[in-house]
Amino acid sequence: MTTRYRVEYALKTHRRDQLIEWIKGLLAVPFVLLSQPTAVFEEGRGSVSQMAANAHKRYSEIMHDVEELINDHIAHQRKGLHDRSKLKLLVPSVGLFFTPLLLQEAFVYQDRRRYISSRRFVAPSFNDIRLILNTAQVISLVRGGPLELVTFDGDVTLYDDGGSLSDENPAVPRILDLLRKGTRIGIVTAAGYTDASKYHSRLYGLLDAVSRSDLPLELKENLIVLGGESNYLFRYSDASPARLEHVPRERWLLREMQAWREEDITGLLDVAEKALKDCIVNMRLQAQILRKERAVGIVPTGKVKLGREQLEETVLVTQKILEMSDVGRRLPFCAFNGGNDVFVDIGDKSWGVLACQRYFGGIEGSKSLHVGDQFLSAGANDFKARLACTTAWIASPAETVQLLDEIAELDELAH
Ligand code: IMP
Ligand code: MG
């Protein structure tokens, strides 16, 4: 899922984020009651600034109320009763929160940038609320600081889909600033390669900039790459030409991951491969199977662009078949739509982020942020990171840069 349109695209329930939709519904009421669309052609309907001030007040009151509901949910969580919170009744799909969310302040911050309250025809949107939630998360993290770990997805988060992180990428100096402050950085990507040079060719802009920088070696080594969702760990290394050194699994696997058996891994990939092959045949996809050690996928043959519907159908069919299989109940996996391919990986990003936290000595979820573009509940691979840490949902590499600027700005204000 790549473009803003696709993030907005919401025909089926798994294509909606229920918390965001619910907040959008709450804000729609004051929008309908307070916005003054006729003021564009009728005199005496009140000035835009008066309308905006009224709407701003009501929107921010609502955000404050939602903030309180989340605090109540967290209080229930602490007692092991999160299923009984009022928020859970209102939004059944809501999960656990690692920190409170300062939604009212975040709304004020985003309203200054997006002029949400000044709009007369366009109600507070999915993207408005997604960005308010991101800001609220950042405020909480920097106030409760220090932010100890930031993990980034690769495609669409740091660079365009299928692209690479080049020297000019504006995220590079910002990630260097985080490293300088002692924040650990993990690139937690689905892209699964056993070879460090392959990661160098995708991430060279960052790796080479770290190498050239005046950062002390111990801070440089706070950069790691976790590939194949949760399968291959590399750490930054000055000595290696690829600037990355492979870290053997026995040095970082979590106990639960050590129990994943090789025959189950092969078995799960066999089931997935068969399901993917059937999709190629049934929908006459111009695609071929790509089988790897810890993943299997379909990639287009030549320069074809596969249809969104075909990609989604392939993910949903394959996921269902795996969920129904014995091995799919024993082993975590992640089936997702990569924009122009579909992959099934062993493990998922919750394990990837947990492994990064553990590698750096046991960082807590409430001090750790995962930034990604795929947070829908099916066919999206960043979604699972929500089980391991706080998250920010971005829609493009440019939004990641904005988010990093927000972290720097709000961190400065907090200290
Ligand atoms: P991400 O957005 O960084 O998680 O990267 C996702 C993309 O990595 C997919 O869309 C694929 O194009 C690519 N990719 C390469 N190798 C693999 C693999 O082994 N599993 C999943 N995705 C892969
Ligand atoms: Mg991505």
XYZ file of C-alpha atoms and ligand atoms in Angstrom:
439
model
C 0.000 0.000 0.000
C 1.713 3.076 -1.135
C -0.081 6.296 -1.935
C -2.250 8.525 0.250
C -5.198 7.407 -1.831
C -4.474 3.858 -0.814
C -4.087 4.733 2.844
C -7.519 6.395 2.571
C -9.007 3.541 0.592
C -11.515 1.959 2.917
C -14.163 -0.306 1.525
C -13.829 -3.293 3.818
C -13.416 -3.393 7.573
C -9.846 -4.660 7.443
C -9.145 -1.618 5.276
C -10.224 0.749 8.035
C -8.423 1.689 11.184
C -11.260 1.641 13.652
C -9.761 4.013 16.211
C -9.107 6.631 13.523
C -12.565 6.154 11.976
C -14.202 6.522 15.381
C -12.348 9.782 16.171
C -13.213 11.027 12.688
C -16.888 10.355 13.467
C -16.666 12.313 16.741
C -15.142 15.322 14.998
C -17.692 15.182 12.178
C -20.452 16.395 14.510
C -18.945 19.780 15.445
C -17.778 20.111 11.831
C -21.363 19.772 10.588
C -22.743 22.072 13.272
C -20.079 24.773 13.284
C -18.629 25.031 9.802
C -20.042 27.847 7.720
C -19.930 26.734 4.090
C -22.463 29.371 2.972
C -20.131 32.146 4.164
C -18.375 31.892 0.799
C -21.416 33.440 -0.905
C -23.575 34.918 1.917
C -22.740 38.040 3.896
C -23.178 38.086 7.658
C -22.372 34.415 8.255
C -19.552 35.245 10.613
C -15.898 35.546 9.798
C -13.705 32.553 9.054
C -11.602 33.377 12.081
C -14.628 33.332 14.399
C -15.803 30.028 12.942
C -12.301 28.600 13.178
C -12.008 29.660 16.826
C -15.307 27.939 17.690
C -14.449 24.768 15.789
C -10.952 24.712 17.294
C -12.393 24.887 20.807
C -14.868 22.048 20.216
C -12.379 19.835 18.363
C -9.805 20.242 21.094
C -12.381 19.449 23.796
C -13.207 16.226 21.978
C -9.543 15.321 21.655
C -9.175 15.917 25.377
C -12.093 13.557 26.068
C -10.538 10.859 23.854
C -7.247 11.358 25.688
C -9.062 10.681 28.972
C -10.680 7.541 27.556
C -7.238 6.279 26.559
C -5.943 7.043 30.070
C -8.832 5.030 31.476
C -8.013 2.189 29.059
C -4.377 2.267 30.230
C -5.534 2.136 33.866
C -7.575 -0.974 32.984
C -4.581 -2.413 31.108
C -2.426 -2.093 34.230
C -4.956 -4.201 36.130
C -5.113 -6.761 33.314
C -8.664 -5.636 32.502
C -8.246 -3.761 29.231
C -11.122 -5.762 27.735
C -13.454 -3.992 30.148
C -12.573 -0.385 29.416
C -15.138 1.993 27.959
C -12.847 2.581 24.981
C -12.828 -1.166 24.267
C -16.631 -1.126 24.168
C -16.617 1.808 21.777
C -13.734 0.583 19.557
C -13.539 -3.210 19.921
C -10.395 -3.574 17.821
C -8.339 -1.268 20.056
C -5.199 -2.910 21.459
C -2.723 -1.957 24.167
C -1.200 1.507 24.579
C 2.434 1.783 25.634
C 2.071 5.429 26.683
C -0.711 7.974 27.161
C -1.418 10.058 24.049
C -1.440 13.842 24.477
C -4.135 14.318 21.883
C -5.328 17.782 22.793
C -1.862 19.293 22.569
C -1.190 17.321 19.413
C -4.396 18.646 17.881
C -3.350 22.240 18.638
C 0.064 21.534 17.076
C -1.386 20.001 13.889
C -4.165 22.593 13.610
C -1.461 25.286 13.377
C 0.022 23.402 10.415
C -3.043 21.984 8.659
C -5.731 24.613 9.452
C -8.220 21.867 10.229
C -10.546 24.243 12.135
C -10.579 26.792 9.309
C -12.021 24.388 6.776
C -15.648 24.834 5.783
C -16.099 22.080 3.222
C -13.647 19.357 4.193
C -14.224 17.681 7.559
C -11.346 16.439 9.756
C -10.003 13.574 7.670
C -8.346 10.220 8.137
C -4.964 11.819 7.385
C -5.561 14.710 9.826
C -6.263 12.241 12.622
C -3.438 9.894 11.663
C -1.001 12.824 11.918
C -2.502 14.058 15.214
C -2.030 10.562 16.662
C 1.606 10.545 15.471
C 2.271 13.938 17.080
C 0.572 12.851 20.308
C 2.811 9.784 20.382
C 5.931 11.858 19.791
C 5.009 14.328 22.558
C 4.556 11.460 25.014
C 7.819 9.814 24.025
C 9.973 12.948 24.274
C 8.402 14.114 27.555
C 8.794 10.662 29.091
C 12.231 10.505 27.378
C 14.807 9.716 26.463
C 13.578 8.048 23.294
C 15.864 5.016 23.319
C 15.115 3.247 20.048
C 13.599 4.272 16.715
C 12.980 1.526 14.163
C 12.143 2.365 10.569
C 10.473 0.352 7.871
C 12.300 0.665 4.506
C 10.100 0.902 1.385
C 7.737 3.921 1.375
C 8.992 4.965 4.852
C 12.623 5.865 4.127
C 12.593 5.713 0.317
C 10.092 5.216 -2.487
C 8.678 1.750 -3.055
C 11.385 -0.483 -4.510
C 13.947 2.341 -4.277
C 16.985 2.804 -2.104
C 18.249 5.218 0.506
C 20.514 7.530 -1.475
C 23.116 10.070 -0.337
C 20.738 13.013 -0.825
C 17.906 11.480 1.181
C 16.839 14.194 3.698
C 16.202 11.542 6.370
C 19.967 10.848 6.557
C 21.130 13.928 8.531
C 18.107 13.590 10.815
C 18.886 9.950 11.620
C 22.507 10.987 12.281
C 21.188 13.567 14.770
C 19.265 10.851 16.592
C 22.381 8.647 16.730
C 24.353 11.609 18.061
C 21.859 11.945 20.921
C 22.386 8.280 21.787
C 19.132 6.979 20.265
C 19.484 3.484 18.846
C 18.339 3.013 15.259
C 17.020 -0.156 13.630
C 15.936 -0.550 10.027
C 13.273 -3.249 10.322
C 12.442 -4.151 6.758
C 10.761 -7.065 5.011
C 13.535 -7.047 2.436
C 15.292 -10.289 3.278
C 18.890 -10.865 2.134
C 21.603 -13.015 3.636
C 24.291 -10.844 2.159
C 25.437 -7.518 3.712
C 26.267 -6.044 0.297
C 22.597 -6.319 -0.779
C 21.579 -4.190 2.208
C 24.371 -1.772 1.394
C 22.935 -1.328 -2.094
C 19.507 -0.450 -0.587
C 20.753 1.672 2.351
C 24.116 3.096 1.183
C 23.129 6.745 1.749
C 22.743 6.186 5.473
C 25.529 3.625 5.931
C 28.137 5.708 4.102
C 27.062 8.904 5.899
C 27.480 7.173 9.274
C 30.883 5.954 8.168
C 32.022 9.462 7.083
C 30.597 11.125 10.191
C 32.617 12.145 13.234
C 30.419 10.009 15.512
C 32.389 7.890 17.976
C 32.396 4.204 17.015
C 30.154 3.190 19.909
C 27.420 5.533 18.634
C 27.885 4.346 15.035
C 27.363 0.811 16.258
C 23.947 1.838 17.542
C 22.716 1.342 13.970
C 21.409 -2.098 13.049
C 19.406 -3.607 10.199
C 16.853 -6.338 10.807
C 15.868 -7.873 7.479
C 13.159 -10.331 6.401
C 10.871 -8.882 9.153
C 12.701 -10.739 11.929
C 15.179 -13.046 10.205
C 18.566 -11.429 9.529
C 20.428 -9.073 11.842
C 23.340 -6.897 10.702
C 25.106 -4.288 12.761
C 27.013 -1.279 11.550
C 30.713 -1.988 11.098
C 33.464 0.473 10.100
C 35.665 -2.450 9.109
C 33.342 -4.043 6.550
C 33.241 -2.665 2.957
C 29.423 -3.017 3.073
C 29.468 -1.112 6.417
C 27.447 -3.971 7.905
C 28.437 -7.114 9.683
C 26.188 -10.156 9.982
C 25.250 -11.080 13.549
C 24.674 -14.837 13.954
C 21.181 -15.816 15.107
C 22.326 -17.402 18.337
C 23.482 -13.947 19.498
C 20.101 -12.235 19.166
C 17.168 -14.647 18.760
C 14.528 -14.412 21.464
C 13.777 -17.586 23.378
C 10.414 -18.050 21.627
C 12.121 -17.696 18.232
C 14.644 -20.396 19.088
C 11.696 -22.794 19.245
C 10.805 -22.215 15.555
C 11.627 -25.565 13.913
C 13.268 -25.835 10.510
C 10.711 -28.389 9.281
C 7.877 -26.024 10.237
C 9.582 -23.171 8.422
C 9.904 -25.266 5.261
C 6.362 -26.617 5.718
C 4.843 -23.146 6.062
C 6.702 -21.847 3.025
C 5.535 -24.900 1.024
C 1.880 -24.212 1.895
C 2.336 -20.521 1.055
C 4.087 -21.296 -2.232
C 1.236 -23.542 -3.338
C -1.359 -20.880 -2.463
C 0.605 -18.230 -4.345
C 0.994 -20.512 -7.390
C -2.770 -21.107 -7.437
C -3.347 -17.338 -7.424
C -0.966 -16.915 -10.377
C -2.898 -19.563 -12.309
C -6.415 -18.506 -11.289
C -5.952 -14.814 -11.986
C -3.500 -15.315 -14.894
C -1.045 -13.064 -13.061
C 2.035 -12.026 -14.980
C 4.124 -12.987 -12.007
C 6.521 -15.654 -10.856
C 7.325 -17.326 -7.566
C 10.418 -16.201 -5.656
C 11.369 -18.658 -2.945
C 13.958 -17.720 -0.356
C 15.344 -19.301 2.797
C 12.813 -17.546 5.063
C 10.242 -16.155 2.633
C 8.264 -16.879 -0.488
C 6.654 -14.311 -2.731
C 5.346 -13.457 -6.161
C 7.109 -10.799 -8.192
C 5.991 -9.444 -11.574
C 7.613 -10.882 -14.687
C 9.294 -7.976 -16.443
C 8.012 -4.441 -16.096
C 4.386 -5.340 -15.412
C 2.335 -3.443 -12.797
C 0.080 -5.881 -10.980
C -3.432 -4.641 -10.132
C -4.232 -3.630 -6.588
C -7.210 -5.976 -6.477
C -5.090 -8.902 -7.671
C -2.409 -8.204 -5.089
C -4.956 -7.917 -2.294
C -6.800 -11.039 -3.369
C -3.505 -12.947 -3.414
C -2.629 -11.766 0.113
C -6.042 -12.550 1.562
C -6.290 -16.004 -0.070
C -2.768 -16.955 1.012
C -3.232 -15.616 4.528
C -6.494 -17.519 4.973
C -4.973 -20.793 3.748
C -2.005 -20.353 6.088
C -4.240 -19.489 9.051
C -6.225 -22.668 8.453
C -3.109 -24.853 8.192
C -1.597 -26.691 11.170
C 1.816 -25.193 10.650
C 0.329 -21.687 10.379
C -0.971 -22.079 13.927
C 2.458 -23.086 15.227
C 4.600 -20.469 13.554
C 4.152 -16.690 13.227
C 4.176 -15.449 9.634
C 3.399 -12.269 7.767
C 1.625 -12.135 4.400
C 1.579 -8.667 2.885
C 1.090 -6.618 -0.249
C 4.363 -4.888 -1.063
C 2.916 -2.519 -3.686
C 3.871 -4.605 -6.732
C 4.600 -7.938 -5.100
C 3.209 -10.194 -2.386
C 5.418 -11.860 0.195
C 4.983 -14.331 3.005
C 7.767 -14.041 5.555
C 8.541 -16.231 8.534
C 7.976 -14.174 11.682
C 6.775 -10.571 11.613
C 7.804 -7.070 12.649
C 6.700 -7.515 16.263
C 9.483 -10.092 16.546
C 11.781 -7.832 14.554
C 11.269 -4.886 16.903
C 11.466 -7.103 20.014
C 14.764 -8.503 18.729
C 16.147 -4.954 18.275
C 15.013 -4.029 21.798
C 16.709 -7.100 23.173
C 19.888 -6.608 21.125
C 20.309 -3.182 22.730
C 19.998 -4.610 26.233
C 16.225 -4.763 26.787
C 14.631 -1.473 25.751
C 11.000 -1.097 26.832
C 8.141 -0.694 24.348
C 7.299 2.689 25.898
C 10.790 4.017 24.964
C 10.735 2.612 21.477
C 9.036 3.939 18.306
C 8.440 2.092 15.027
C 7.840 4.266 11.952
C 6.100 2.593 9.020
C 3.542 2.910 6.238
C 1.650 -0.392 6.527
C -0.730 -0.336 9.482
C -3.928 -1.815 8.120
C -4.949 -4.985 9.912
C -4.620 -7.362 6.944
C -2.040 -7.483 4.182
C 0.207 -4.957 5.915
C 3.472 -5.732 7.660
C 4.126 -2.795 10.036
C 0.848 -3.465 11.859
C 2.394 -6.205 13.990
C 4.996 -3.798 15.372
C 2.166 -2.367 17.488
C 2.535 -5.422 19.722
C 6.110 -4.468 20.565
C 6.277 -0.683 20.864
C 4.706 2.686 20.090
C 4.223 3.466 16.413
C 3.914 6.304 13.926
C 1.977 5.748 10.706
C 3.376 7.712 7.809
C 2.228 7.764 4.171
C 5.433 8.770 2.357
C 9.181 9.297 2.894
C 8.473 13.069 3.052
C 6.184 12.483 6.044
C 8.955 10.505 7.754
C 11.214 13.544 7.397
C 8.477 15.761 8.882
C 8.062 13.327 11.764
C 11.812 13.382 12.465
C 11.689 17.185 12.495
C 8.780 17.029 14.929
C 10.757 14.703 17.206
C 13.715 17.134 17.183
C 11.527 20.220 17.716
C 9.351 18.750 20.461
C 12.365 17.200 22.166
C 14.000 20.627 22.282
C 10.861 22.151 23.808
C 10.602 19.353 26.370
C 14.148 19.894 27.703
P 9.644 -2.895 3.602
O 8.620 -1.874 3.201
O 10.964 -2.293 3.934
O 9.138 -3.808 4.696
O 9.999 -3.806 2.303
C 9.042 -4.538 1.605
C 9.564 -4.937 0.251
O 10.791 -5.659 0.306
C 8.633 -5.907 -0.452
O 7.589 -5.248 -1.090
C 9.547 -6.603 -1.454
O 9.560 -5.880 -2.668
C 10.926 -6.512 -0.854
N 11.470 -7.808 -0.449
C 12.653 -8.297 -0.833
N 12.914 -9.480 -0.252
C 11.859 -9.766 0.514
C 11.574 -10.853 1.386
O 12.333 -11.804 1.562
N 10.384 -10.781 2.024
C 9.552 -9.750 1.878
N 9.789 -8.704 1.093
C 10.943 -8.702 0.401
Mg 6.981 -0.225 3.789
